[in-house]
Coordinates of C-alpha atoms in Angstrom, one line a residue:
M17 CA 25.7 1.3 5.9
R18 CA 26.8 -2.3 5.8
F19 CA 29.0 -4.3 8.1
K20 CA 31.1 -7.4 7.7
G21 CA 29.6 -10.8 8.3
T22 CA 26.0 -9.8 8.1
Q23 CA 25.7 -10.2 4.4
E24 CA 26.9 -13.8 4.5
T25 CA 24.4 -14.6 7.3
I26 CA 21.6 -13.0 5.3
R27 CA 22.7 -15.0 2.2
K28 CA 22.5 -18.2 4.3
L29 CA 19.1 -17.3 5.7
R30 CA 17.8 -16.7 2.2
K31 CA 18.8 -20.2 1.2
L32 CA 16.3 -21.4 3.8
G33 CA 13.5 -20.0 1.7
H34 CA 10.4 -18.3 2.9
E35 CA 11.1 -18.9 6.6
G36 CA 14.6 -17.5 6.2
E37 CA 13.2 -14.4 4.4
N38 CA 10.7 -13.9 7.2
K39 CA 13.4 -14.1 9.9
I40 CA 15.4 -11.5 8.1
K41 CA 12.4 -9.2 8.0
Q42 CA 11.5 -9.8 11.6
V43 CA 15.0 -9.3 13.0
T44 CA 15.6 -6.2 10.8
A45 CA 12.3 -4.6 11.8
V46 CA 13.1 -5.0 15.5
A47 CA 16.6 -3.6 15.0
A48 CA 15.4 -0.6 13.0
N49 CA 12.7 0.3 15.5
E50 CA 15.2 -0.1 18.3
L51 CA 17.6 2.1 16.5
A52 CA 15.0 4.9 16.1
T53 CA 14.0 4.6 19.7
K54 CA 17.6 4.7 21.0
A55 CA 18.4 7.7 18.7
A56 CA 15.4 9.6 20.1
Q57 CA 16.5 8.7 23.7
N58 CA 20.1 9.8 23.0
L59 CA 18.9 13.2 21.6
S60 CA 16.6 13.7 24.5
S61 CA 19.5 13.2 26.9
Y62 CA 21.0 16.6 25.7
N63 CA 18.9 19.0 27.7
D64 CA 19.7 22.0 25.4
A65 CA 19.7 20.3 22.0
D66 CA 16.0 19.7 21.4
P67 CA 14.0 21.5 24.2
T68 CA 10.6 20.9 22.7
G69 CA 11.3 17.3 21.7
T70 CA 10.3 18.0 18.1
I71 CA 13.3 16.5 16.5
A72 CA 13.4 13.4 18.7
Q73 CA 9.7 12.8 18.0
S74 CA 10.4 13.0 14.2
I75 CA 12.9 10.1 14.3
N76 CA 11.3 7.0 12.7
A77 CA 11.9 3.7 11.0
K78 CA 10.4 3.0 7.6
P79 CA 10.4 -0.3 5.7
K80 CA 11.6 -0.6 2.1
N81 CA 11.8 -3.5 -0.3
D82 CA 9.0 -5.4 1.4
G83 CA 10.6 -5.1 4.8
L84 CA 14.1 -6.4 4.0
I85 CA 15.6 -2.9 4.2
W86 CA 14.7 -0.2 6.6
T87 CA 15.5 3.5 6.6
I88 CA 15.9 5.6 9.8
A89 CA 14.7 9.1 9.1
V90 CA 14.9 12.3 11.0
N91 CA 12.1 14.4 9.5
Q92 CA 13.4 17.7 11.0
V93 CA 15.8 18.4 8.2
P94 CA 18.4 20.0 8.2
M95 CA 18.4 20.7 12.0
G96 CA 18.7 16.9 12.8
A97 CA 21.9 16.7 10.9
Y98 CA 23.3 19.9 12.4
L99 CA 22.7 18.5 15.9
E100 CA 24.3 15.1 14.9
F101 CA 27.5 16.5 13.3
G102 CA 27.7 20.2 14.5
T103 CA 28.3 23.2 12.3
G104 CA 31.2 25.5 11.4
T105 CA 34.5 24.7 13.1
F106 CA 32.7 22.4 15.5
V107 CA 31.8 19.8 12.9
D108 CA 32.7 16.2 13.9
I109 CA 32.0 13.5 11.4
P110 CA 32.7 9.8 12.3
A111 CA 34.4 7.7 9.7
G112 CA 31.9 6.2 7.2
W113 CA 29.4 9.0 7.8
E114 CA 31.0 11.6 5.5
K115 CA 28.6 11.1 2.6
I116 CA 25.5 11.6 4.8
A117 CA 27.0 14.7 6.6
W118 CA 28.1 16.3 3.3
E119 CA 24.5 16.4 2.1
F120 CA 23.9 19.1 4.8
Y121 CA 26.9 21.3 4.2
V122 CA 26.0 24.9 3.5
N123 CA 28.9 27.3 4.0
G124 CA 31.2 26.0 6.8
Q125 CA 29.9 28.6 9.2
G126 CA 28.0 28.1 12.4
T127 CA 28.6 27.6 16.1
L128 CA 26.6 24.5 16.9
H129 CA 28.5 21.8 18.8
P130 CA 27.7 18.2 17.8
R131 CA 25.2 16.3 19.8
P132 CA 25.6 12.8 18.3
Y133 CA 22.5 10.7 18.8
L134 CA 21.9 8.7 15.6
Y135 CA 25.3 7.1 15.0
P136 CA 25.9 6.1 18.7
A137 CA 22.5 4.3 18.5
Y138 CA 23.5 2.7 15.2
Y139 CA 26.7 1.3 16.6
E140 CA 24.9 0.0 19.7
V141 CA 22.1 -1.7 17.8
R142 CA 24.2 -3.2 15.0
R143 CA 26.0 -5.5 17.5
Q144 CA 22.7 -7.0 18.6
Y145 CA 21.4 -7.1 15.0
K146 CA 24.3 -9.2 14.0
K147 CA 23.8 -11.6 16.9
D148 CA 20.1 -11.8 16.3
L149 CA 20.6 -12.7 12.6
K150 CA 23.1 -15.4 13.5
D151 CA 20.8 -16.8 16.2
A152 CA 17.9 -16.9 13.7
L153 CA 20.1 -18.8 11.3
E154 CA 21.2 -21.3 13.9
H155 CA 17.7 -21.8 15.1
L156 CA 16.3 -22.5 11.5
V157 CA 19.2 -24.8 10.7
R158 CA 18.6 -26.8 13.9
Q159 CA 14.9 -26.9 13.0
Y160 CA 15.6 -28.2 9.5
N161 CA 18.1 -30.7 10.7
S162 CA 15.6 -32.1 13.3
I163 CA 13.0 -32.6 10.6
R164 CA 15.3 -34.7 8.4

């Protein structure tokens, strides 16, 4: 998922060369790990959803593309998706998440109520991620301007 404004900030950071790339990687790594942690905490807050903690413990952040991109994975497939979106008539899919949810559709039956944990964490963390990227850009620009 992508969100407005961030791509432009990343483009500007990349123009600052190696230091800009490193800042993108650092900020993205922190955000990805924070998202995985918050998702696990959210899931754990539902007493009946994951009683053994197996699914929450399976949530992790993995770097791709040399750390510029990160994937948040829930290794307990498909149960993690069923908890996130629900099953049968109880399915509740937030806008923009349809493609992900559709991957786990089986037959439209089931009685599991949704226990959203991943997408609430995503929406919470993305605000801070945007801010941290902009702060990193401003810091590097000030640093470069002070050298000149």
